[in-house]
Amino acid sequence: MTTRHTADPTPHATAPDLDADAIEAAAERIGNVVVATPLQLSERLSANTGAQVYLKREDLQSVRSYKIRGAYNVMSLLTEAERAAGVVAASAGNHAQGVAYAARTMQIHSRIYVPTNTPKQKRDRIRWHGGDFVELIAVGDTYDAAAAAAQADVLETGATWIHAFDDTRTAAGQGTIAKEIVEQLGVTPDLVVIPVGGGGALAGMVTYLRAHSPEVRIVGVEPTGAVSMSAALVEGGPVTLTDIDPFVDGAAVKRIGALGHRVMADAGATVAQHPDLPPSGTVHRGHEQLPAGATHITHVDEGAICSAMLELYQNEGIIAEPAGALAATVLEDLPIEPGWNVVCLLSGGNNDVSRYGEIIERSLVHRGLKHYFLVDFPQEPGALRRFLDEVLGPDDDVTLFEYVKRNNRETGAALVGVELGAPEGLGPLLARMDASRLKCERLEPGSPAYRYLT
């Protein structure tokens, strides 16, 4: 799953150290531009956990994500010569919006590289924020491919590289989120949950929290299909994942930043078991305990993320992108004690409405409500009616039926999608299929045919 690479070059030779003082200075620097987003109590998540669960609403920034903090902090530190030479950035979408916003505000010309699968909504917002000061270039299908193209641009043109996460100045800007959390909550949080992509926000927030609230528990959350931080901690250094699921586009990073890994390694972070990672002395099997001061990295399934996105929308009216919902998704898996003050970073809300069909589908599959079958129907009148009458339960529904009649054949295969009334209905459905005269084959989750459908 992983291939070790040599260390990345230092993003900026004169970048300052990452510490609490750097984060305090960044807060002063960006204070007139960045929104001090609210810390919102979630009654639903609080009821589910027995704790006081707050959402740090970074989706309410002017660019709908926390990325404006790091981008503006870095660009405000550029010399006049660096500003004149312009800047280059790579992003899955949110960092690009932060750079574009800062570029137009400071009148610095920028070239921004994004993966080709970046949602149209994010591309349009990048152009809107940057105006005449941004040139948008789509290349590759991952952040890492876009970053490689951006680095080549920097070498060729001499522009300044504004890294999305692996720069102490970027991480210091993101670390101001933790400063606001501590100030807004008024007491030391018992647990802070942070989404993990490239590791910039994690590095900045862990640095600040460990300096000011060393007893706080910190959990970083990755999508199961892109566990670059987990892999780095298990392997002892950043590695490049050979294959990732790009669905959680804001956190689908093949290689974690060296800075984020160093901060987490220095914090003694433990790692949840992952089926594609080898056992290690740093691996923590499960979440049975989170002692005070613990730093832990875990992961959640993309389908569970989709369910959390829908719950945030339907219950709180919050439009969260997949990466933005990571922290809220993992709460049910953590040993949260009644009365704790828990803060989840809701990192962004740049979600394209056209994705909701896939989001609903993945959620249904994750919850065990959606299943697909290949059914051999006799090519005779009434065959479909018999399937509906004999096989489907009273609360089941056919959501997909694709069939092509074949001449000179007794049977014809149909692709059938079934949505159950409850997950427990699968066993009885399979039993009725076995008892029927129809030949039915269930498409197994993870198979090529199943991935095509979902």
Tab-separated table of C-alpha atoms in Angstrom, residues 230-426:
chain	number	residue	atom	x	y	z
A	230	SER	CA	-1.630	6.754	10.054
A	231	ALA	CA	0.770	5.223	7.537
A	232	ALA	CA	3.489	7.741	8.390
A	233	LEU	CA	3.234	7.065	12.119
A	234	VAL	CA	3.283	3.300	11.598
A	235	GLU	CA	6.177	3.428	9.110
A	236	GLY	CA	8.210	5.973	11.083
A	237	GLY	CA	8.057	8.743	8.472
A	238	PRO	CA	5.945	10.115	5.606
A	239	VAL	CA	5.260	7.569	2.874
A	240	THR	CA	3.322	7.827	-0.367
A	241	LEU	CA	0.162	5.747	-0.555
A	242	THR	CA	-0.096	3.941	-3.870
A	243	ASP	CA	-3.881	4.152	-4.018
A	244	ILE	CA	-6.434	6.344	-2.243
A	245	ASP	CA	-10.174	6.950	-2.453
A	246	PRO	CA	-10.590	10.547	-3.715
A	247	PHE	CA	-14.191	10.883	-2.489
A	248	VAL	CA	-13.269	12.964	0.590
A	249	ASP	CA	-11.546	15.440	-1.695
A	250	GLY	CA	-10.522	17.842	1.066
A	251	ALA	CA	-8.602	15.087	2.879
A	252	ALA	CA	-7.564	12.749	0.052
A	253	VAL	CA	-3.796	13.214	0.329
A	254	LYS	CA	-1.413	10.422	-0.686
A	255	ARG	CA	1.508	11.721	1.380
A	256	ILE	CA	1.204	13.458	4.742
A	257	GLY	CA	3.268	16.570	5.310
A	258	ALA	CA	6.600	16.132	7.087
A	259	LEU	CA	5.634	18.906	9.513
A	260	GLY	CA	2.369	17.273	10.549
A	261	HIS	CA	4.065	13.918	11.013
A	262	ARG	CA	6.829	15.428	13.136
A	263	VAL	CA	4.364	17.217	15.413
A	264	MET	CA	2.297	14.070	15.898
A	265	ALA	CA	5.329	11.844	16.428
A	266	ASP	CA	6.708	14.285	19.002
A	267	ALA	CA	3.313	14.213	20.742
A	268	GLY	CA	3.542	10.419	21.038
A	269	ALA	CA	0.451	9.835	18.918
A	270	THR	CA	-1.118	6.387	18.828
A	271	VAL	CA	-2.794	4.989	15.720
A	272	ALA	CA	-5.975	2.968	15.234
A	273	GLN	CA	-5.605	-0.371	13.486
A	274	HIS	CA	-6.143	-0.252	9.708
A	275	PRO	CA	-6.437	-3.392	7.550
A	276	ASP	CA	-3.924	-2.136	4.985
A	277	LEU	CA	-1.242	-1.088	7.473
A	278	PRO	CA	1.231	-3.438	9.193
A	279	PRO	CA	1.103	-3.886	12.985
A	280	SER	CA	3.382	-1.548	14.904
A	281	GLY	CA	4.303	-0.696	18.434
A	282	THR	CA	2.531	2.631	17.951
A	283	VAL	CA	-0.751	1.029	16.905
A	284	HIS	CA	-3.580	1.391	19.422
A	285	ARG	CA	-6.146	-1.328	18.749
A	286	GLY	CA	-9.457	0.450	19.188
A	287	HIS	CA	-10.514	3.365	21.336
A	288	GLU	CA	-11.129	1.696	24.685
A	289	GLN	CA	-9.275	4.449	26.513
A	290	LEU	CA	-8.453	8.080	25.889
A	291	PRO	CA	-6.522	9.197	28.968
A	292	ALA	CA	-5.953	12.862	29.654
A	293	GLY	CA	-3.287	14.252	27.349
A	294	ALA	CA	-3.702	11.463	24.765
A	295	THR	CA	-3.028	12.164	21.090
A	296	HIS	CA	-4.621	9.654	18.747
A	297	ILE	CA	-5.175	9.147	15.010
A	298	THR	CA	-8.123	7.138	13.743
A	299	HIS	CA	-10.146	6.748	10.558
A	300	VAL	CA	-13.791	6.509	9.472
A	301	ASP	CA	-15.477	4.877	6.496
A	302	GLU	CA	-16.521	7.092	3.594
A	303	GLY	CA	-20.086	5.794	3.872
A	304	ALA	CA	-20.243	6.836	7.526
A	305	ILE	CA	-19.004	10.289	6.506
A	306	CYS	CA	-21.872	10.531	4.016
A	307	SER	CA	-24.373	9.613	6.736
A	308	ALA	CA	-22.919	12.301	9.015
A	309	MET	CA	-23.146	14.883	6.214
A	310	LEU	CA	-26.829	14.101	5.713
A	311	GLU	CA	-27.520	14.230	9.455
A	312	LEU	CA	-25.816	17.622	9.748
A	313	TYR	CA	-27.933	18.919	6.888
A	314	GLN	CA	-31.249	17.395	7.977
A	315	ASN	CA	-30.928	18.180	11.701
A	316	GLU	CA	-28.771	21.308	11.982
A	317	GLY	CA	-29.205	22.751	8.491
A	318	ILE	CA	-25.411	22.658	8.016
A	319	ILE	CA	-23.969	22.051	4.557
A	320	ALA	CA	-20.716	20.229	5.297
A	321	GLU	CA	-18.329	18.914	2.688
A	322	PRO	CA	-17.040	15.345	3.224
A	323	ALA	CA	-13.829	16.469	4.960
A	324	GLY	CA	-15.849	18.932	7.028
A	325	ALA	CA	-17.946	16.113	8.484
A	326	LEU	CA	-14.991	13.899	9.475
A	327	ALA	CA	-14.815	15.011	13.102
A	328	ALA	CA	-18.546	14.639	13.767
A	329	THR	CA	-18.551	11.200	12.130
A	330	VAL	CA	-16.147	9.564	14.584
A	331	LEU	CA	-17.862	10.569	17.833
A	332	GLU	CA	-19.896	7.374	18.175
A	333	ASP	CA	-16.667	5.343	18.059
A	334	LEU	CA	-14.902	7.219	20.876
A	335	PRO	CA	-15.112	6.522	24.642
A	336	ILE	CA	-16.628	9.896	25.495
A	337	GLU	CA	-17.639	10.291	29.131
A	338	PRO	CA	-20.800	12.124	30.257
A	339	GLY	CA	-20.209	15.773	31.001
A	340	TRP	CA	-17.124	16.184	28.827
A	341	ASN	CA	-16.687	19.336	26.785
A	342	VAL	CA	-16.013	18.062	23.257
A	343	VAL	CA	-15.116	20.251	20.281
A	344	CYS	CA	-15.338	19.041	16.681
A	345	LEU	CA	-13.708	21.088	13.946
A	346	LEU	CA	-16.230	21.427	11.119
A	347	SER	CA	-13.549	22.420	8.667
A	348	GLY	CA	-15.467	23.379	5.541
A	349	GLY	CA	-18.768	23.632	3.689
A	350	ASN	CA	-17.765	23.769	0.034
A	351	ASN	CA	-19.907	20.922	-1.248
A	352	ASP	CA	-21.279	20.696	-4.771
A	353	VAL	CA	-25.025	20.002	-4.743
A	354	SER	CA	-24.575	17.642	-7.696
A	355	ARG	CA	-22.727	15.227	-5.365
A	356	TYR	CA	-25.703	14.594	-3.099
A	357	GLY	CA	-26.973	11.678	-5.189
A	358	GLU	CA	-23.707	9.821	-4.590
A	359	ILE	CA	-23.660	10.913	-0.944
A	360	ILE	CA	-27.145	9.481	-0.348
A	361	GLU	CA	-26.203	6.264	-2.162
A	362	ARG	CA	-23.021	5.749	-0.113
A	363	SER	CA	-24.921	6.447	3.094
A	364	LEU	CA	-27.600	3.864	2.271
A	365	VAL	CA	-24.953	1.248	1.460
A	366	HIS	CA	-23.058	2.006	4.689
A	367	ARG	CA	-26.241	1.663	6.749
A	368	GLY	CA	-27.015	-1.714	5.154
A	369	LEU	CA	-30.136	-0.465	3.395
A	370	LYS	CA	-29.064	-0.665	-0.256
A	371	HIS	CA	-28.141	-3.878	-2.095
A	372	TYR	CA	-27.690	-4.956	-5.709
A	373	PHE	CA	-28.434	-8.279	-7.384
A	374	LEU	CA	-28.173	-9.992	-10.755
A	375	VAL	CA	-31.434	-11.862	-11.312
A	376	ASP	CA	-32.101	-14.364	-14.119
A	377	PHE	CA	-35.709	-13.764	-15.161
A	378	PRO	CA	-37.657	-16.216	-17.338
A	379	GLN	CA	-38.478	-14.419	-20.573
A	380	GLU	CA	-42.214	-14.793	-20.094
A	381	PRO	CA	-45.074	-12.528	-19.022
A	382	GLY	CA	-45.450	-12.000	-15.271
A	383	ALA	CA	-41.862	-12.804	-14.276
A	384	LEU	CA	-41.246	-9.372	-12.768
A	385	ARG	CA	-44.575	-9.466	-10.928
A	386	ARG	CA	-43.632	-12.793	-9.339
A	387	PHE	CA	-40.330	-11.286	-8.184
A	388	LEU	CA	-42.138	-8.373	-6.588
A	389	ASP	CA	-44.752	-10.585	-4.944
A	390	GLU	CA	-42.599	-13.530	-3.868
A	391	VAL	CA	-39.227	-11.984	-3.071
A	392	LEU	CA	-39.643	-8.393	-1.896
A	393	GLY	CA	-40.706	-7.695	1.680
A	394	PRO	CA	-43.497	-5.232	2.527
A	395	ASP	CA	-41.017	-2.447	3.363
A	396	ASP	CA	-38.578	-3.141	0.506
A	397	ASP	CA	-38.430	-1.120	-2.697
A	398	VAL	CA	-36.872	-1.647	-6.127
A	399	THR	CA	-34.754	1.428	-6.882
A	400	LEU	CA	-32.978	0.117	-9.999
A	401	PHE	CA	-34.076	-2.320	-12.703
A	402	GLU	CA	-32.057	-2.747	-15.891
A	403	TYR	CA	-33.049	-5.514	-18.300
A	404	VAL	CA	-32.499	-6.190	-21.987
A	405	LYS	CA	-34.691	-8.835	-23.621
A	406	ARG	CA	-32.699	-11.471	-25.536
A	407	ASN	CA	-34.121	-13.488	-28.410
A	408	ASN	CA	-33.865	-17.285	-28.461
A	409	ARG	CA	-33.079	-17.484	-24.742
A	410	GLU	CA	-35.177	-18.873	-21.928
A	411	THR	CA	-33.887	-16.388	-19.350
A	412	GLY	CA	-32.429	-12.895	-19.303
A	413	ALA	CA	-30.305	-11.266	-16.606
A	414	ALA	CA	-31.501	-8.084	-14.915
A	415	LEU	CA	-29.611	-5.751	-12.611
A	416	VAL	CA	-31.837	-5.027	-9.622
A	417	GLY	CA	-31.231	-2.504	-6.846
A	418	VAL	CA	-33.223	-3.021	-3.637
A	419	GLU	CA	-33.616	-0.567	-0.764
A	420	LEU	CA	-34.638	-2.268	2.472
A	421	GLY	CA	-36.931	-0.855	5.094
A	422	ALA	CA	-34.389	-1.850	7.763
A	423	PRO	CA	-30.920	-3.467	7.722
A	424	GLU	CA	-32.356	-6.550	9.425
A	425	GLY	CA	-34.416	-7.209	6.303
A	426	LEU	CA	-31.438	-8.533	4.314
